[in-house]
CSV table of C-alpha atoms (C1' of nucleotides) in Angstrom, one decimal:
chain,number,residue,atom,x,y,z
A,1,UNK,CA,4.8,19.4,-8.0
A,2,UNK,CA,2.0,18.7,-5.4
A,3,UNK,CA,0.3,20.6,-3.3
A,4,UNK,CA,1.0,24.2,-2.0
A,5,UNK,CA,1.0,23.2,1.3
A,6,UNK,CA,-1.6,25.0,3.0
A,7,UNK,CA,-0.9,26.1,6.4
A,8,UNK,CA,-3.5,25.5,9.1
A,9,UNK,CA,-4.6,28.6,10.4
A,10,UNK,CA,-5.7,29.3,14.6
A,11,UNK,CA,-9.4,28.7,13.4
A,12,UNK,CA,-8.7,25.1,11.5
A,13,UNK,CA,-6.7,23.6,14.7
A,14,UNK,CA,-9.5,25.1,17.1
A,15,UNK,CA,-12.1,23.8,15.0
A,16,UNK,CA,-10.2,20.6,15.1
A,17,UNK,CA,-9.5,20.4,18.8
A,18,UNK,CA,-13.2,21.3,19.4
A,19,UNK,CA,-14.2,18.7,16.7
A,20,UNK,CA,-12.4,15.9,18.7
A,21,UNK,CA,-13.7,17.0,21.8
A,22,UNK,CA,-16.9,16.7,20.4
A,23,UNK,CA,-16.9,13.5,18.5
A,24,UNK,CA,-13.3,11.7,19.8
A,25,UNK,CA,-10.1,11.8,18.0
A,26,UNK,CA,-10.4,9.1,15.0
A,27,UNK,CA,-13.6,10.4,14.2
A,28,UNK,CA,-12.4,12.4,10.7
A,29,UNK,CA,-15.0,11.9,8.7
A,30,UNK,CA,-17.7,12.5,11.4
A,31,UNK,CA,-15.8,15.7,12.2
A,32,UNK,CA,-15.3,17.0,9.1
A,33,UNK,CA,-19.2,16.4,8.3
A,34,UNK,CA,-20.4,18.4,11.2
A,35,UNK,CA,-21.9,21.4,10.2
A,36,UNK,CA,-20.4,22.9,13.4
A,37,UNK,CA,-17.2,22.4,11.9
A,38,UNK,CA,-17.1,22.2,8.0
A,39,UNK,CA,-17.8,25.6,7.4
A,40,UNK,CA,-14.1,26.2,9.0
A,41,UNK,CA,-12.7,22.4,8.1
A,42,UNK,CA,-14.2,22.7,4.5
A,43,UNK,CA,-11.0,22.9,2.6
A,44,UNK,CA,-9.5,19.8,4.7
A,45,UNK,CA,-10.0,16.1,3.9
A,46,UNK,CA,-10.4,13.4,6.9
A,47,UNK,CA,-6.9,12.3,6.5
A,48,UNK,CA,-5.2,15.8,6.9
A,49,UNK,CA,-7.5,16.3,10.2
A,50,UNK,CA,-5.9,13.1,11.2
A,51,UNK,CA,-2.5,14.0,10.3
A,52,UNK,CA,-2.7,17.4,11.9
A,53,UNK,CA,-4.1,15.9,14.9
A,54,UNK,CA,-0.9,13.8,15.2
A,55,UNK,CA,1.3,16.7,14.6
A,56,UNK,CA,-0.2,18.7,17.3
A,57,UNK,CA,0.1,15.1,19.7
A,58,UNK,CA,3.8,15.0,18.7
A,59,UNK,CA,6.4,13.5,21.4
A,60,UNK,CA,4.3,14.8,24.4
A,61,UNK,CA,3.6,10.9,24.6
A,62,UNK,CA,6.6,9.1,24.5
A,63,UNK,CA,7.3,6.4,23.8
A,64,UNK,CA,8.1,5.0,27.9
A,65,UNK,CA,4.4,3.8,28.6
A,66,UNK,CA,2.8,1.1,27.5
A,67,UNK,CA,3.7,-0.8,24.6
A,68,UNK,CA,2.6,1.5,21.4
A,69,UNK,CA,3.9,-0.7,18.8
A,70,UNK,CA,1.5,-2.6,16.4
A,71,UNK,CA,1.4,-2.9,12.4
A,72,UNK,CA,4.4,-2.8,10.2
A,73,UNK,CA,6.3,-5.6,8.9
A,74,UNK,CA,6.8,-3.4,5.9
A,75,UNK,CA,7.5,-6.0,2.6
A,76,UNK,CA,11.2,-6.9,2.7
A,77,UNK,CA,12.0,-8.2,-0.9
A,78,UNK,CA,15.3,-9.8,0.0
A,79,UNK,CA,17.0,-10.6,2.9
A,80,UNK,CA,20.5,-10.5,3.6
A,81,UNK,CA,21.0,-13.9,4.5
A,82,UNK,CA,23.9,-13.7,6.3
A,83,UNK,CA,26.0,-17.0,7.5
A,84,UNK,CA,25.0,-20.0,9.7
A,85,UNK,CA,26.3,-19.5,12.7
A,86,UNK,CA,24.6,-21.4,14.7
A,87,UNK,CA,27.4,-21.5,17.7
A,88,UNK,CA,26.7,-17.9,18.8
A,89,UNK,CA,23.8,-18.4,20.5
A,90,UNK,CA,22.5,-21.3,19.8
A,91,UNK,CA,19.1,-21.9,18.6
A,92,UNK,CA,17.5,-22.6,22.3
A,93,UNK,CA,17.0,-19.9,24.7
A,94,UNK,CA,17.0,-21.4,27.8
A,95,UNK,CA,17.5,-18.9,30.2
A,96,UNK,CA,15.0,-16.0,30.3
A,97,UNK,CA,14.0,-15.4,33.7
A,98,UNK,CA,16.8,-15.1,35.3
A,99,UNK,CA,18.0,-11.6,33.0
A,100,UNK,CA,14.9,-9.4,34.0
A,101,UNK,CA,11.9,-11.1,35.1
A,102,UNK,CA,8.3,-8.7,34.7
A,103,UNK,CA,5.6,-8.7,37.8
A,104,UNK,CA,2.2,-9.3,36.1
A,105,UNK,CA,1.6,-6.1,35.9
A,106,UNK,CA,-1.9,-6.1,34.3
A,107,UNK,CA,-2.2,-2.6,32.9
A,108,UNK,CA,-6.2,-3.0,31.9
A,109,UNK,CA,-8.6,-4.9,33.2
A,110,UNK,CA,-10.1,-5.5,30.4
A,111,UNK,CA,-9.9,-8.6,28.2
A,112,UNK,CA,-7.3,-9.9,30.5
A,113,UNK,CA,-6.8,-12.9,27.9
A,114,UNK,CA,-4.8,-10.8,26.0
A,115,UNK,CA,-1.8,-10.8,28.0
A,116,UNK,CA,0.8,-8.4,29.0
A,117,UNK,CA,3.6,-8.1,26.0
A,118,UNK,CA,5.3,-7.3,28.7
A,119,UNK,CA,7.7,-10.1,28.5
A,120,UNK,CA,8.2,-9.7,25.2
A,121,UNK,CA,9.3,-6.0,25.1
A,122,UNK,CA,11.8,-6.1,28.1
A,123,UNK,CA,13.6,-9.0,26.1
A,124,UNK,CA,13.9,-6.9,23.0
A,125,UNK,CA,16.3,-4.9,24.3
A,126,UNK,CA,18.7,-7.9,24.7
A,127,UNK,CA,17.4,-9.6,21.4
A,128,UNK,CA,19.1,-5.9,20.3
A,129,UNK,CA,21.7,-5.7,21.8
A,130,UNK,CA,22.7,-9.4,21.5
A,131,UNK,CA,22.3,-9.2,17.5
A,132,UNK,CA,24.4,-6.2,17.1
A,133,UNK,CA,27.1,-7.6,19.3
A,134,UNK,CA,27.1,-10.9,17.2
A,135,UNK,CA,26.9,-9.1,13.9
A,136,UNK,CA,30.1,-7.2,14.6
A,137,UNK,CA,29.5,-4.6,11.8
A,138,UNK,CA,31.8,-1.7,12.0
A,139,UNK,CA,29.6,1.3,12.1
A,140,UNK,CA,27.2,-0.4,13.8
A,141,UNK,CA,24.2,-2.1,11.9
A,142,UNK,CA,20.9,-1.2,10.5
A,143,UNK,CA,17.5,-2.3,11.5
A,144,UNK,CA,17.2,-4.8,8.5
A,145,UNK,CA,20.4,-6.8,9.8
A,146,UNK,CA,19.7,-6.9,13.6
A,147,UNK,CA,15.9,-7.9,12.7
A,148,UNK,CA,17.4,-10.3,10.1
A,149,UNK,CA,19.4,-11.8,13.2
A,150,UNK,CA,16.6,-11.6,15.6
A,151,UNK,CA,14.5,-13.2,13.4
A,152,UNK,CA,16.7,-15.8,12.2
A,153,UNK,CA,17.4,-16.6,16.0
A,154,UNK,CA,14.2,-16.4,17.9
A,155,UNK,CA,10.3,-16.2,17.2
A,156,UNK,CA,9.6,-13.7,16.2
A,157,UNK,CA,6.2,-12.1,16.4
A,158,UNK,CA,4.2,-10.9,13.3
A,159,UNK,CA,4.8,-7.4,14.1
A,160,UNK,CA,8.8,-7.6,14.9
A,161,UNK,CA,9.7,-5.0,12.7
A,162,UNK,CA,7.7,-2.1,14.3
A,163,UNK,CA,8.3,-3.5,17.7
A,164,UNK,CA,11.9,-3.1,16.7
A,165,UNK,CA,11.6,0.6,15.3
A,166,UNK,CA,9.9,1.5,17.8
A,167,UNK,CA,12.3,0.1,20.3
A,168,UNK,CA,15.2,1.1,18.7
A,169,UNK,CA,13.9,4.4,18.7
A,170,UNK,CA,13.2,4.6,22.1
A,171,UNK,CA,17.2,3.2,22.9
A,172,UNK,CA,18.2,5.6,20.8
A,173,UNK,CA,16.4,8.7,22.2
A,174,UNK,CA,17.6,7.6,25.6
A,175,UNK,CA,21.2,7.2,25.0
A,176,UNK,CA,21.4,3.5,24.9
A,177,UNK,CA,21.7,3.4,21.2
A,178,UNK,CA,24.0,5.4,18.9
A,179,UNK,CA,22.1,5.9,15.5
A,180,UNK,CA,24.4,7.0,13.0
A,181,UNK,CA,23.4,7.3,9.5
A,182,UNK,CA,20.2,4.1,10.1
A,183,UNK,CA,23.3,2.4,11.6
A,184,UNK,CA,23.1,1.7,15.7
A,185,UNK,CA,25.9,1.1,17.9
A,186,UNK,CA,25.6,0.2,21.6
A,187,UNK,CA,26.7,3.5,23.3
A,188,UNK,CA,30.1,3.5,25.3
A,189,UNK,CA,28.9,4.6,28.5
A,190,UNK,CA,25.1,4.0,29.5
A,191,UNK,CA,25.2,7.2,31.2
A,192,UNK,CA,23.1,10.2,31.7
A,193,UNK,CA,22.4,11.6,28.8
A,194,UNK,CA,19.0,12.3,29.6
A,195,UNK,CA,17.0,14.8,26.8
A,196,UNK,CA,14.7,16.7,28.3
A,197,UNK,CA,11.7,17.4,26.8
A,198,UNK,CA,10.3,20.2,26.0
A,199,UNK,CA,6.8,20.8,26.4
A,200,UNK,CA,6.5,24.2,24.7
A,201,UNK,CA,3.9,23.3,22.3
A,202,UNK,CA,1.3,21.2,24.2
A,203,UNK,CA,-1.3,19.7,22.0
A,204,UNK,CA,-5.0,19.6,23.2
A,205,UNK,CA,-5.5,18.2,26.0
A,206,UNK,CA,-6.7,14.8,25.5
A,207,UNK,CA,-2.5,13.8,24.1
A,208,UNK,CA,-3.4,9.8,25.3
A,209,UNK,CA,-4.9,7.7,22.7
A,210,UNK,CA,-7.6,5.9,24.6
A,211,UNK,CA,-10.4,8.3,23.6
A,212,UNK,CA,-10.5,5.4,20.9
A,213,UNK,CA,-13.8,4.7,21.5
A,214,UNK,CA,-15.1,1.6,20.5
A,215,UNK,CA,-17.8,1.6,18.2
A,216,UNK,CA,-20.0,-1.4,18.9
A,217,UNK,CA,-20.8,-3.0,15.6
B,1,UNK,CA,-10.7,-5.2,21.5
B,2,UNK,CA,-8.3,-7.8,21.2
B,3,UNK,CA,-6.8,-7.6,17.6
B,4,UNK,CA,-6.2,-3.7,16.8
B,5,UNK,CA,-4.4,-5.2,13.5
B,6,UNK,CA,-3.3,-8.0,12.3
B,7,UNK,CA,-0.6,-8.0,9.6
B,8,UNK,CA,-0.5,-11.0,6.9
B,9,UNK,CA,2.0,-13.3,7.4
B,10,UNK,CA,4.1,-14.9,4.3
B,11,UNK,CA,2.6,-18.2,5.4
B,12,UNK,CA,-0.6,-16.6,5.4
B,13,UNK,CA,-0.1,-15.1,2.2
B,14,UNK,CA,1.6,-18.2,0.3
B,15,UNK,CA,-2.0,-20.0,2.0
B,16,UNK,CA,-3.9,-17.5,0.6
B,17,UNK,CA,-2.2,-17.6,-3.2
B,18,UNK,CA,-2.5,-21.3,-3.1
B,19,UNK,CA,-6.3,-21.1,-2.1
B,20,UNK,CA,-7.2,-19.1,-5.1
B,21,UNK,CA,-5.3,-21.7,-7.4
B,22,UNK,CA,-7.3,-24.3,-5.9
B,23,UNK,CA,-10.5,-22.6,-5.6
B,24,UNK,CA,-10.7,-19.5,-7.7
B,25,UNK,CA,-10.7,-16.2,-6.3
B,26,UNK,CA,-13.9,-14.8,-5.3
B,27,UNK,CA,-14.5,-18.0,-3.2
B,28,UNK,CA,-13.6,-17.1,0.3
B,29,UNK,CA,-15.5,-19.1,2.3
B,30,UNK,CA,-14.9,-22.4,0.4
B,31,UNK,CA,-11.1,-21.9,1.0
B,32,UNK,CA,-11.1,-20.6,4.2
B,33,UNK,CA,-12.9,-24.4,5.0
B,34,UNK,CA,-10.4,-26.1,2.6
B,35,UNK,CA,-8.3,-28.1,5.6
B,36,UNK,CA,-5.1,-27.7,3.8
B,37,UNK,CA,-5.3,-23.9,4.3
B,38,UNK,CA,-7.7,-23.4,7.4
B,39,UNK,CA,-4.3,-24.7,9.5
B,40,UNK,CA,-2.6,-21.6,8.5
B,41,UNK,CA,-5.5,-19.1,8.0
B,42,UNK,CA,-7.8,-20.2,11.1
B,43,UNK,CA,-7.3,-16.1,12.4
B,44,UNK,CA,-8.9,-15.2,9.2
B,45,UNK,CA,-12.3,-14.2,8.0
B,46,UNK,CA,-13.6,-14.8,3.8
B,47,UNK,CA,-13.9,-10.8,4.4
B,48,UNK,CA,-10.4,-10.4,5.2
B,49,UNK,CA,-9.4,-12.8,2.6
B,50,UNK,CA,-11.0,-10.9,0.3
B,51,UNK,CA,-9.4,-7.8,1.0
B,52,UNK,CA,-6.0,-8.9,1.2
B,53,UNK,CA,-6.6,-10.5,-2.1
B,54,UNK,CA,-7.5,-7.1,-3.3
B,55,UNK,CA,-4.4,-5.8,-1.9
B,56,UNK,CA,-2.4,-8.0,-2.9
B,57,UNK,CA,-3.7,-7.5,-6.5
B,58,UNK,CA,-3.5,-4.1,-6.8
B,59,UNK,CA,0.1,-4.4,-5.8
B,60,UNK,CA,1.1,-6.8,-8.6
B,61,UNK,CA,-0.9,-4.6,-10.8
B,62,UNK,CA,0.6,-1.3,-10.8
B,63,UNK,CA,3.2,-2.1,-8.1
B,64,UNK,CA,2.4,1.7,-6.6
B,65,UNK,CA,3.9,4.7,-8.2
B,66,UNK,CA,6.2,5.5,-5.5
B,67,UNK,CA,7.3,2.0,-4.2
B,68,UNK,CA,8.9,1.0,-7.5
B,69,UNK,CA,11.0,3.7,-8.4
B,70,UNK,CA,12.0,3.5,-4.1
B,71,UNK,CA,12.8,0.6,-3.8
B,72,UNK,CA,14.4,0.1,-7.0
B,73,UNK,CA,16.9,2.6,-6.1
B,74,UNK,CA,17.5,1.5,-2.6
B,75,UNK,CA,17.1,-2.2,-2.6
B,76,UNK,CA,19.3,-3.8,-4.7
B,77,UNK,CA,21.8,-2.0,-7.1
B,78,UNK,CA,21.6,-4.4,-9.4
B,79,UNK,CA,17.9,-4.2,-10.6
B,80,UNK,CA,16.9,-4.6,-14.6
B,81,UNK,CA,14.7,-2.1,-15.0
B,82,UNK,CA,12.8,-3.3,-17.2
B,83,UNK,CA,10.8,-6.4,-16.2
B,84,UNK,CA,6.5,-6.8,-14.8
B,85,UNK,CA,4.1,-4.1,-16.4
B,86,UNK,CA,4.1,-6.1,-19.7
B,87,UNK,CA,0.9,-8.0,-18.9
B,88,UNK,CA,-0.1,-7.1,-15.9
B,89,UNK,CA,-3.2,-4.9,-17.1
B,90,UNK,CA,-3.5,-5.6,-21.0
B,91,UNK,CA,-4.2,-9.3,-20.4
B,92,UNK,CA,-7.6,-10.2,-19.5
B,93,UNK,CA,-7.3,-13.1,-16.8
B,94,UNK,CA,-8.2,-16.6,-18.3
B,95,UNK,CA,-7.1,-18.7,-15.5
B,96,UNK,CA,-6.3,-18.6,-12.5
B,97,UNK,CA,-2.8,-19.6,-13.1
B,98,UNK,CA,-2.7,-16.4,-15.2
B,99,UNK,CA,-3.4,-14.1,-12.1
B,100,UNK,CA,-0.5,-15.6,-9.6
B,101,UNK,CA,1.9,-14.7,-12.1
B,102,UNK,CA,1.4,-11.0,-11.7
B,103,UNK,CA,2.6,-11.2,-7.9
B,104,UNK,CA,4.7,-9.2,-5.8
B,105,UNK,CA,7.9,-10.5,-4.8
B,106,UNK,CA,8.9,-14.0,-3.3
B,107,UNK,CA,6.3,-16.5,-3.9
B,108,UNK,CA,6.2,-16.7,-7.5
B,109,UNK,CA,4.0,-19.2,-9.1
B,110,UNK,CA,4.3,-22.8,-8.6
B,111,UNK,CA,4.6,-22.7,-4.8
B,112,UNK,CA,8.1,-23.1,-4.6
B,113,UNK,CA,9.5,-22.2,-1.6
B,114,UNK,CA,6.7,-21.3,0.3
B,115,UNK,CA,7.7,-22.9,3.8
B,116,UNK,CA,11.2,-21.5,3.8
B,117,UNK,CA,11.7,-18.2,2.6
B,118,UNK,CA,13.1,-17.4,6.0
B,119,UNK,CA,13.1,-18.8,9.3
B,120,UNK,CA,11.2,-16.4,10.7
B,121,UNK,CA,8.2,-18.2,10.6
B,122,UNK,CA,7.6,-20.5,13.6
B,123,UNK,CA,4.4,-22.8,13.6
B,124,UNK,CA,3.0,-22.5,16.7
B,125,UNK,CA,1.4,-26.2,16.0
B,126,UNK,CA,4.9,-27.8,16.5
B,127,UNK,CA,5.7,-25.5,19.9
B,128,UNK,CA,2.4,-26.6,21.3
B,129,UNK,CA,3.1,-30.2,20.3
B,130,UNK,CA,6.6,-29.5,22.1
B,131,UNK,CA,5.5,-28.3,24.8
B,132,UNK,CA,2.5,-31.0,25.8
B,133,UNK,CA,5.3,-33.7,24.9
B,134,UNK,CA,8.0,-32.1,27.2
B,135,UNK,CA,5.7,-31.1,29.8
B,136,UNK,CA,4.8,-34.9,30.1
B,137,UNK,CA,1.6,-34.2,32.7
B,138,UNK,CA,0.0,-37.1,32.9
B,139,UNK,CA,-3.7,-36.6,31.3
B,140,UNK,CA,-2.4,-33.6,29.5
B,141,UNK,CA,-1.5,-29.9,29.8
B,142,UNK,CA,-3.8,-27.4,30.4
B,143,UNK,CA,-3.9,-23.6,28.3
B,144,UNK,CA,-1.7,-21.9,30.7
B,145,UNK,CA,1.0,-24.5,31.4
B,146,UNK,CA,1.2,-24.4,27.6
B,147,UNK,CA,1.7,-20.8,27.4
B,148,UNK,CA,3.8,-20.9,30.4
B,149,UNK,CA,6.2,-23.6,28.4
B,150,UNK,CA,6.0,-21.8,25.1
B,151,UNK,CA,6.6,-18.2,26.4
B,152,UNK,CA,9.7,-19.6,28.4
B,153,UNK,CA,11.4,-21.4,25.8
B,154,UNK,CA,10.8,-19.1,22.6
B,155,UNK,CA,10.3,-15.5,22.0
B,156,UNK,CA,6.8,-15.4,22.3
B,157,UNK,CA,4.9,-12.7,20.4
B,158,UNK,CA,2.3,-10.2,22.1
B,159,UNK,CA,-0.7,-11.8,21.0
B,160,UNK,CA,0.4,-14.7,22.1
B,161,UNK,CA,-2.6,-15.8,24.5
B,162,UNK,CA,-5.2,-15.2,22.1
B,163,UNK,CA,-2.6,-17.2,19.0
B,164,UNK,CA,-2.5,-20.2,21.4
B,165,UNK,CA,-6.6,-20.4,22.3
B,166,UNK,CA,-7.2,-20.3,18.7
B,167,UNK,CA,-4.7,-22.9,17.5
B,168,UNK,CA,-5.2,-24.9,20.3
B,169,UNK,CA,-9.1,-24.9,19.5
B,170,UNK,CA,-8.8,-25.6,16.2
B,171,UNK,CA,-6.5,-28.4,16.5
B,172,UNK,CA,-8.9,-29.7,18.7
B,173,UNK,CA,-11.3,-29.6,16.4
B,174,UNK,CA,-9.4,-31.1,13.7
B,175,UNK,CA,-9.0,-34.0,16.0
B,176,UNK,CA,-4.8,-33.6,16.4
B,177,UNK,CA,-5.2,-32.4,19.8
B,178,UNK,CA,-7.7,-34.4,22.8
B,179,UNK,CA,-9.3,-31.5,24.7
B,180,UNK,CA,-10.9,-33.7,28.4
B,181,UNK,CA,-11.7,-31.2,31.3
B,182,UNK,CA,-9.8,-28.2,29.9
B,183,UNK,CA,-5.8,-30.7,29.0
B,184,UNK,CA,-5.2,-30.9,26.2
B,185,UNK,CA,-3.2,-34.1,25.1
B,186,UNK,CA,-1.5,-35.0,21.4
B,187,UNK,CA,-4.2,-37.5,19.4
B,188,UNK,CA,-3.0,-41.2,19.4
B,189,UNK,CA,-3.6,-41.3,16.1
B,190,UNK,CA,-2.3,-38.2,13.9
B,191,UNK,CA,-4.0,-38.7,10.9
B,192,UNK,CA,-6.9,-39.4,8.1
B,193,UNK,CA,-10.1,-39.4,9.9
B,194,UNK,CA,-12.1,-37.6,7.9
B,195,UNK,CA,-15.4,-38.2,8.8
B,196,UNK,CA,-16.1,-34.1,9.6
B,197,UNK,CA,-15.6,-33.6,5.7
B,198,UNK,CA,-19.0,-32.5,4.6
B,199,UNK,CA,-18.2,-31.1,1.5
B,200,UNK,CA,-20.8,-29.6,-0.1
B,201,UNK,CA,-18.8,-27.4,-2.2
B,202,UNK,CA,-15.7,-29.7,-2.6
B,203,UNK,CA,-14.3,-30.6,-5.5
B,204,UNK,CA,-13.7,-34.8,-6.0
B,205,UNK,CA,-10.2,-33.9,-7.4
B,206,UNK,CA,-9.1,-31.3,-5.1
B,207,UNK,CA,-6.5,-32.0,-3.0
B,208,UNK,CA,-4.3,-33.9,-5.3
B,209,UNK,CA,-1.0,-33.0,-3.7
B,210,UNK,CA,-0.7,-30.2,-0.9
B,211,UNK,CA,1.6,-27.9,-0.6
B,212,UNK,CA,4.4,-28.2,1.9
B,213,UNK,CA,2.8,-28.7,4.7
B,214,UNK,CA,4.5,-29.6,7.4
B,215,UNK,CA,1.9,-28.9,10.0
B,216,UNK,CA,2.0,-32.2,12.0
B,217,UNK,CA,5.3,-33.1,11.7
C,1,DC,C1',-28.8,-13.7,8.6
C,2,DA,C1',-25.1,-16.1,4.9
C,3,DG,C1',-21.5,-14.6,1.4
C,4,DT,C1',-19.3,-11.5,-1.9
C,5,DA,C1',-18.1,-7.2,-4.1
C,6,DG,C1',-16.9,-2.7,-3.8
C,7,DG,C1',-16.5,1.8,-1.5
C,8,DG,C1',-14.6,4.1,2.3
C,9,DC,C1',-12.2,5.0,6.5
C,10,DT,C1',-8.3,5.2,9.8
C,11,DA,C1',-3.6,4.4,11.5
C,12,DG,C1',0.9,4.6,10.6
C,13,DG,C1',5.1,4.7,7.8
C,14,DG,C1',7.2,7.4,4.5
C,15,DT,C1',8.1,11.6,1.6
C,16,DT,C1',8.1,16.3,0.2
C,17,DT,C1',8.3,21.0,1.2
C,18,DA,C1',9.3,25.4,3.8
D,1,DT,C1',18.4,19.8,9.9
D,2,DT,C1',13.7,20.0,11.6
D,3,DA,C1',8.9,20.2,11.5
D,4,DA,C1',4.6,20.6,9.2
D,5,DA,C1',2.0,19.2,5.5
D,6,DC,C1',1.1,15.7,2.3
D,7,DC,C1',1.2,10.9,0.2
D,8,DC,C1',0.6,5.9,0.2
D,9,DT,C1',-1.0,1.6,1.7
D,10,DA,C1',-2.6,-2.4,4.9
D,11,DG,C1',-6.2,-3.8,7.3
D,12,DC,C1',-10.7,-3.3,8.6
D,13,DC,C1',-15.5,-1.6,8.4
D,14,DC,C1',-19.9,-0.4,6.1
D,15,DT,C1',-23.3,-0.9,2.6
D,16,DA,C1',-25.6,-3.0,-1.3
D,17,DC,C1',-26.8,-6.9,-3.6
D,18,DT,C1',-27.9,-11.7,-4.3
DNA sequence: CAGTAGGGCTAGGGTTTA
DNA sequence: TTAAACCCTAGCCCTACT
């Protein structure tokens, strides 16, 4: 009932590429207005140049680097609620820097005040696996349950849930994680079940995110 | 670039709903000044209250095509279909009581449970009031030590530098914190002195009874 | 330059289609 | 099932107006 899905031809993505060379990738509407590039783009909106740009940028990223996660916290109507245990873990974390403790690690030097999430990431993985250990669900549990219990335990940030999709899939993709019908189980044997990537399709060149250019308002 | 986005809180949504009760929508500045909310929306701009007031309206209006029929299928089984919609957009608006009604979920009218929906929401006021009392350094505790304390003792979130400068400025400037030579120390005296209250644009009866808060504690 | 209203844009999650 | 194309919305930006 929607659209008849109109397939981008050679001459759209190379208008595109040559677009965000041009003008920097986030820049839809200024591509699309070029007159270098509507006469090919002319039948595309700003949104599908940016949805076609992240299709072409697909997975040659990963999701290893830097911390990618922002946004989310999609509007939960009801939570589960689940019991008070409050013997499991307790409700102070003492001990933190003994598990994995981070080097400063300052990626950018710029704004420095921000601070290195760092910390925060590398902890997540416990904060996972602790809460679906607790939770004991057979199958495993869902995202909603372990950020129920995360959140329930700790304090959490304002963007948790993506953080925890994000990480989740990243456990998942790398064997840690068994995802089984949006249920996760902590895999048997942490082993090598390493997915290689293929690489077949490279997007255009730029496939980092930092030619976000910053418009100075 | 600090802030690439910054997701509404409940809090910061309950704050906002209460604002326009108070205040009427439309003026933005006047509650963003209003000291029973500024505690919880201190992050915010009246531009970015006004646009999550728009969002949140158009949400209660039409409750999006696509999200009602989803998550009325997938949340819970047990939904009556057949509820909102009735006056959401015959009804012109008289009061302002009138428009609260027509909310999204949680947070009905009246304020009701506004502080606890879930735990998940941590005021940093009290872990900053924790953390100077624990740290017990004589003349006070500096930013970092703060941070240091906080992030060791809680799951702190990413923005977590930039969360703490703010609160801890604005609780300086509310006079709950004593800011000499960069330590900050908890106010003798936690209370009523209102001699910053200008209030031009005040109402006399305004702050009859607040909701919840439980800043100071 | 304030402040507000409204239009518009982008990023990202989610859904549909081939 | 997967991937490409499309849809939807939150948050933010830009402009006009007062």
């Amino acid at each position: 009932m929607g659209a008849p899905k109109q397939k981008w031809t050679q001459e759209e993505e190379a208008a595109l590429k040559a677009g965000v060379i041009k003008h920097g990738a986030g820049k839809w509407r200024t591509i699309l207005k070029d007159p270098e590039f509507s006469g090919v783009l002319y039948l595309r909106s700003n949104v599908d140049l940016k949805d076609k740009w992240r299709n072409m940028s697909v997975m040659a990223n990963g999701w290893g680097s830097r911390e990618k996660a922002r946004l989310a916290v999609k509007r939960v109507p009801h939570i589960p609620k689940q019991e008070e245990n409050s013997m499991a873990l307790g409700n102070v974390v003492q001990s933190d820097e003994e598990m994995m403790d981070t080097k400063p690690l300052s990626v950018s030097s710029e704004t420095a005040q921000v601070a290195t999430p760092k910390r925060s990431i590398v902890r997540l993985d416990n904060l996972i696996f602790e809460a679906i250990t607790n939770l004991k669900e057979p199958g495993g549990s869902n995202k909603t349950n372990i950020a129920t219990y995360i959140e329930e335990q700790y304090w959490a940030p304002p963007d948790f849930k993506r953080l925890l999709s994000a990480k989740l899939k990243y456990l998942t993709a790398n064997g840690k994680l068994i995802k089984v019908k949006r249920r996760y189980r902590i895999a048997p044997t942490p082993a090598f079940s390493d997915r290689r990537r293929i690489s077949s399709m490279l997007p255009p060149e730029g496939r980092q995110r930092d030619l976000q250019s910053v418009n100075g308002s």
